[in-house]
Amino acid sequence: MSSKSPETYVHKRWIVRHAFTKQAEGNVDNRIVDTDEQTQTALDTEMEGSRVAASGYPSNYNAWSHRIWTVKALARCSAEVLESELENTKSWVRQHVSDHSGLQYRQFLLSEHRQKCLLEEHLLKEFQFLDDLLISYPGHEALWNHRRALYHLAVQSQEGLGHQTEELSTENASVKSSLTGLEDPIEPLGAGSLVEENKSHTGEGEGVRLTSINEMVNPLLEKKRALAILEETSTSDSKIQERHYKLYIQWLDRFKT
């Protein structure tokens, strides 16, 4: 089956569930086999498989949706796995800046942080990361759509709704987030949380452009940051970047109105 086919990932999930299920003799009920080693092995296997599939097929929505399922069902959205995935997928995003699905996966990772302070910390870092991408790779619609999603998520965080995000607004209505884009419900499998939830997160070496979530959600300051990105764009790429910039400013003006 194709690595882009939905049926492929439905079957993969069935295999994972089957591996974690032991049929009790004479009983139709399934019992979960609970071992840390089995969970970690399955997690590593599914993560690597979805990475290869996503790299082989542009905007492979089904591969990224399967990765979301893996994080939920096997890693149980543990804080360490969420943070590790945010870091580990950075290089992939740099090499696939037009891939909406990969960026939507990062939106999912951010939205799953239960602690508001952690969510806001990572939102600040993601905005900084995105600033660099927009300057280095100008004119990519996926990056500007990602900025809309981050801004929306930041506002929801301020309102105490960060974890309830199901769909993030974009200028292009056809581009939707994968936060809940799985075709079957998530039931945690295997061992309990693979990692400790309270490990501290070390900062990155990049320069800080934002110092608080309040700055991030201030529309006037956000317009200034977007303009600064446009002004740093090379002349050869300025026209298409300016078009995306103008659409983004229009979106900001309409946001929550």
GROMACS .gro file of C-alpha atoms in nm:
model
  257
    1MET     CA    1   0.000   0.000   0.000
    2SER     CA    2   0.108   0.357  -0.065
    3SER     CA    3   0.276   0.559   0.212
    4LYS     CA    4   0.017   0.828   0.138
    5SER     CA    5  -0.285   0.599   0.151
    6PRO     CA    6  -0.519   0.640   0.452
    7GLU     CA    7  -0.572   0.264   0.453
    8THR     CA    8  -0.200   0.214   0.515
    9TYR     CA    9  -0.215   0.401   0.844
   10VAL     CA   10  -0.544   0.248   0.954
   11HIS     CA   11  -0.374  -0.089   0.912
   12LYS     CA   12  -0.059   0.028   1.092
   13ARG     CA   13  -0.268   0.142   1.389
   14TRP     CA   14  -0.444  -0.192   1.394
   15ILE     CA   15  -0.106  -0.367   1.404
   16VAL     CA   16   0.013  -0.150   1.694
   17ARG     CA   17  -0.307  -0.210   1.889
   18HIS     CA   18  -0.284  -0.581   1.821
   19ALA     CA   19   0.076  -0.586   1.948
   20PHE     CA   20  -0.041  -0.432   2.275
   21THR     CA   21  -0.339  -0.658   2.315
   22LYS     CA   22  -0.346  -1.008   2.454
   23GLN     CA   23  -0.657  -1.216   2.399
   24ALA     CA   24  -0.764  -1.374   2.724
   25GLU     CA   25  -0.845  -1.740   2.667
   26GLY     CA   26  -1.218  -1.794   2.649
   27ASN     CA   27  -1.286  -1.419   2.678
   28VAL     CA   28  -1.363  -1.178   2.396
   29ASP     CA   29  -1.233  -0.881   2.596
   30ASN     CA   30  -0.887  -0.751   2.513
   31ARG     CA   31  -0.626  -0.690   2.779
   32ILE     CA   32  -0.351  -0.433   2.738
   33VAL     CA   33   0.001  -0.567   2.767
   34ASP     CA   34   0.187  -0.299   2.961
   35THR     CA   35   0.567  -0.287   2.917
   36ASP     CA   36   0.791   0.018   2.889
   37GLU     CA   37   1.026  -0.156   2.646
   38GLN     CA   38   0.747  -0.254   2.408
   39THR     CA   39   0.602   0.096   2.419
   40GLN     CA   40   0.936   0.262   2.348
   41THR     CA   41   1.011   0.024   2.062
   42ALA     CA   42   0.672   0.086   1.904
   43LEU     CA   43   0.707   0.462   1.953
   44ASP     CA   44   1.050   0.468   1.784
   45THR     CA   45   0.930   0.249   1.497
   46GLU     CA   46   0.618   0.452   1.422
   47MET     CA   47   0.802   0.785   1.450
   48GLU     CA   48   1.071   0.674   1.206
   49GLY     CA   49   0.816   0.530   0.965
   50SER     CA   50   0.610   0.848   0.956
   51ARG     CA   51   0.926   1.058   0.913
   52VAL     CA   52   1.035   0.858   0.609
   53ALA     CA   53   0.686   0.872   0.458
   54ALA     CA   54   0.655   1.247   0.517
   55SER     CA   55   0.992   1.306   0.351
   56GLY     CA   56   0.902   1.093   0.051
   57TYR     CA   57   0.565   1.252  -0.025
   58PRO     CA   58   0.503   1.630   0.000
   59SER     CA   59   0.224   1.737   0.237
   60ASN     CA   60   0.163   1.378   0.344
   61TYR     CA   61  -0.135   1.451   0.568
   62ASN     CA   62  -0.191   1.085   0.655
   63ALA     CA   63   0.170   1.032   0.767
   64TRP     CA   64   0.156   1.338   0.994
   65SER     CA   65  -0.185   1.235   1.128
   66HIS     CA   66  -0.038   0.895   1.212
   67ARG     CA   67   0.247   1.069   1.392
   68ILE     CA   68  -0.010   1.262   1.595
   69TRP     CA   69  -0.184   0.936   1.680
   70THR     CA   70   0.151   0.789   1.787
   71VAL     CA   71   0.228   1.081   2.019
   72LYS     CA   72  -0.116   1.053   2.176
   73ALA     CA   73  -0.155   0.676   2.197
   74LEU     CA   74   0.202   0.569   2.279
   75ALA     CA   75   0.370   0.873   2.435
   76ARG     CA   76   0.047   1.002   2.592
   77CYS     CA   77   0.150   1.355   2.499
   78SER     CA   78   0.419   1.358   2.768
   79ALA     CA   79   0.591   1.694   2.809
   80GLU     CA   80   0.933   1.554   2.719
   81VAL     CA   81   0.811   1.393   2.397
   82LEU     CA   82   0.627   1.710   2.295
   83GLU     CA   83   0.939   1.920   2.352
   84SER     CA   84   1.165   1.663   2.186
   85GLU     CA   85   0.940   1.654   1.880
   86LEU     CA   86   0.937   2.034   1.855
   87GLU     CA   87   1.316   2.030   1.852
   88ASN     CA   88   1.362   1.722   1.632
   89THR     CA   89   1.127   1.840   1.356
   90LYS     CA   90   1.294   2.180   1.319
   91SER     CA   91   1.547   2.058   1.066
   92TRP     CA   92   1.272   1.881   0.872
   93VAL     CA   93   1.068   2.202   0.854
   94ARG     CA   94   1.372   2.399   0.734
   95GLN     CA   95   1.402   2.156   0.443
   96HIS     CA   96   1.027   2.153   0.366
   97VAL     CA   97   0.911   2.511   0.418
   98SER     CA   98   0.617   2.471   0.179
   99ASP     CA   99   0.474   2.167   0.358
  100HIS     CA  100   0.154   2.265   0.539
  101SER     CA  101   0.113   1.927   0.710
  102GLY     CA  102   0.452   1.935   0.883
  103LEU     CA  103   0.383   2.283   1.019
  104GLN     CA  104   0.038   2.177   1.134
  105TYR     CA  105   0.205   1.896   1.328
  106ARG     CA  106   0.404   2.158   1.517
  107GLN     CA  107   0.079   2.339   1.593
  108PHE     CA  108  -0.052   2.015   1.742
  109LEU     CA  109   0.260   1.976   1.958
  110LEU     CA  110   0.221   2.328   2.092
  111SER     CA  111  -0.150   2.293   2.161
  112GLU     CA  112  -0.100   1.975   2.367
  113HIS     CA  113   0.098   2.145   2.644
  114ARG     CA  114  -0.122   2.127   2.953
  115GLN     CA  115   0.065   2.394   3.144
  116LYS     CA  116  -0.003   2.745   3.022
  117CYS     CA  117   0.348   2.864   3.112
  118LEU     CA  118   0.506   2.588   2.898
  119LEU     CA  119   0.275   2.660   2.608
  120GLU     CA  120   0.359   3.029   2.616
  121GLU     CA  121   0.732   2.960   2.646
  122HIS     CA  122   0.725   2.740   2.337
  123LEU     CA  123   0.501   2.979   2.146
  124LEU     CA  124   0.759   3.253   2.197
  125LYS     CA  125   1.034   3.024   2.067
  126GLU     CA  126   0.821   2.912   1.774
  127PHE     CA  127   0.754   3.272   1.672
  128GLN     CA  128   1.127   3.339   1.684
  129PHE     CA  129   1.198   3.025   1.478
  130LEU     CA  130   0.932   3.130   1.228
  131ASP     CA  131   1.074   3.482   1.196
  132ASP     CA  132   1.403   3.328   1.086
  133LEU     CA  133   1.229   3.098   0.837
  134LEU     CA  134   1.026   3.380   0.683
  135ILE     CA  135   1.341   3.586   0.632
  136SER     CA  136   1.553   3.295   0.504
  137TYR     CA  137   1.279   3.143   0.284
  138PRO     CA  138   1.053   3.430   0.174
  139GLY     CA  139   0.729   3.393  -0.016
  140HIS     CA  140   0.605   3.060   0.120
  141GLU     CA  141   0.233   3.054   0.195
  142ALA     CA  142   0.269   2.766   0.443
  143LEU     CA  143   0.494   2.977   0.668
  144TRP     CA  144   0.253   3.271   0.672
  145ASN     CA  145  -0.037   3.035   0.745
  146HIS     CA  146   0.167   2.892   1.031
  147ARG     CA  147   0.208   3.245   1.167
  148ARG     CA  148  -0.170   3.291   1.165
  149ALA     CA  149  -0.209   2.965   1.356
  150LEU     CA  150   0.053   3.065   1.615
  151TYR     CA  151  -0.106   3.404   1.667
  152HIS     CA  152  -0.447   3.241   1.709
  153LEU     CA  153  -0.308   2.989   1.957
  154ALA     CA  154  -0.133   3.266   2.153
  155VAL     CA  155  -0.459   3.459   2.185
  156GLN     CA  156  -0.638   3.144   2.298
  157SER     CA  157  -0.364   3.083   2.553
  158GLN     CA  158  -0.425   3.430   2.693
  159GLU     CA  159  -0.794   3.346   2.717
  160GLY     CA  160  -0.721   3.013   2.883
  161LEU     CA  161  -0.830   2.813   2.578
  162GLY     CA  162  -0.497   2.695   2.442
  163HIS     CA  163  -0.557   2.323   2.493
  164GLN     CA  164  -0.907   2.336   2.347
  165THR     CA  165  -0.796   2.435   1.997
  166GLU     CA  166  -0.949   2.210   1.731
  167GLU     CA  167  -0.913   2.424   1.422
  168LEU     CA  168  -0.691   2.721   1.350
  169SER     CA  169  -0.801   3.002   1.119
  170THR     CA  170  -0.601   3.070   0.804
  171GLU     CA  171  -0.640   3.308   0.514
  172ASN     CA  172  -0.683   3.008   0.288
  173ALA     CA  173  -0.989   2.829   0.427
  174SER     CA  174  -0.886   2.502   0.264
  175VAL     CA  175  -0.576   2.475   0.484
  176LYS     CA  176  -0.688   2.319   0.810
  177SER     CA  177  -0.502   2.210   1.120
  178SER     CA  178  -0.442   1.843   1.196
  179LEU     CA  179  -0.508   1.885   1.568
  180THR     CA  180  -0.805   1.647   1.558
  181GLY     CA  181  -0.758   1.503   1.210
  182LEU     CA  182  -0.756   1.134   1.295
  183GLU     CA  183  -1.017   0.900   1.158
  184ASP     CA  184  -1.043   0.690   1.473
  185PRO     CA  185  -1.045   0.778   1.846
  186ILE     CA  186  -0.725   0.782   2.051
  187GLU     CA  187  -0.691   0.533   2.333
  188PRO     CA  188  -0.356   0.541   2.518
  189LEU     CA  189  -0.166   0.216   2.469
  190GLY     CA  190   0.111   0.041   2.652
  191ALA     CA  191   0.297   0.163   2.957
  192GLY     CA  192   0.226   0.477   3.147
  193SER     CA  193   0.411   0.795   3.063
  194LEU     CA  194   0.752   0.705   2.926
  195VAL     CA  195   0.909   1.015   3.071
  196GLU     CA  196   0.889   1.246   3.368
  197GLU     CA  197   0.651   1.534   3.311
  198ASN     CA  198   0.840   1.793   3.510
  199LYS     CA  199   1.182   1.801   3.344
  200SER     CA  200   1.310   2.151   3.286
  201HIS     CA  201   1.348   2.282   2.932
  202THR     CA  202   1.670   2.450   2.835
  203GLY     CA  203   1.665   2.765   2.629
  204GLU     CA  204   1.795   2.798   2.279
  205GLY     CA  205   2.090   3.005   2.172
  206GLU     CA  206   1.892   3.222   1.936
  207GLY     CA  207   1.837   3.590   2.002
  208VAL     CA  208   1.512   3.679   2.177
  209ARG     CA  209   1.275   3.898   1.978
  210LEU     CA  210   0.973   3.856   2.202
  211THR     CA  211   0.980   3.870   2.580
  212SER     CA  212   0.619   3.794   2.672
  213ILE     CA  213   0.297   3.650   2.541
  214ASN     CA  214   0.140   3.995   2.580
  215GLU     CA  215   0.379   4.132   2.319
  216MET     CA  216   0.298   3.843   2.089
  217VAL     CA  217  -0.078   3.903   2.087
  218ASN     CA  218  -0.054   4.282   2.058
  219PRO     CA  219  -0.172   4.343   1.699
  220LEU     CA  220   0.023   4.667   1.658
  221LEU     CA  221   0.349   4.505   1.769
  222GLU     CA  222   0.279   4.202   1.552
  223LYS     CA  223   0.230   4.427   1.250
  224LYS     CA  224   0.567   4.588   1.322
  225ARG     CA  225   0.733   4.247   1.343
  226ALA     CA  226   0.575   4.141   1.015
  227LEU     CA  227   0.691   4.463   0.850
  228ALA     CA  228   1.044   4.403   0.979
  229ILE     CA  229   1.038   4.061   0.812
  230LEU     CA  230   0.928   4.219   0.485
  231GLU     CA  231   1.202   4.481   0.506
  232GLU     CA  232   1.467   4.211   0.550
  233THR     CA  233   1.351   4.027   0.238
  234SER     CA  234   1.585   4.042  -0.061
  235THR     CA  235   1.472   4.249  -0.360
  236SER     CA  236   1.432   3.944  -0.585
  237ASP     CA  237   1.177   3.790  -0.348
  238SER     CA  238   1.010   4.108  -0.229
  239LYS     CA  239   0.699   4.101  -0.450
  240ILE     CA  240   0.563   3.765  -0.343
  241GLN     CA  241   0.666   3.826   0.018
  242GLU     CA  242   0.486   4.161   0.012
  243ARG     CA  243   0.171   3.993  -0.115
  244HIS     CA  244   0.173   3.745   0.174
  245TYR     CA  245   0.255   4.024   0.417
  246LYS     CA  246  -0.045   4.230   0.302
  247LEU     CA  247  -0.278   3.931   0.330
  248TYR     CA  248  -0.148   3.866   0.679
  249ILE     CA  249  -0.206   4.228   0.786
  250GLN     CA  250  -0.560   4.210   0.647
  251TRP     CA  251  -0.614   3.891   0.846
  252LEU     CA  252  -0.488   4.061   1.163
  253ASP     CA  253  -0.728   4.350   1.107
  254ARG     CA  254  -1.019   4.107   1.076
  255PHE     CA  255  -0.911   3.880   1.361
  256LYS     CA  256  -1.178   3.848   1.633
  257THR     CA  257  -1.400   4.112   1.470
   0.00000   0.00000   0.00000
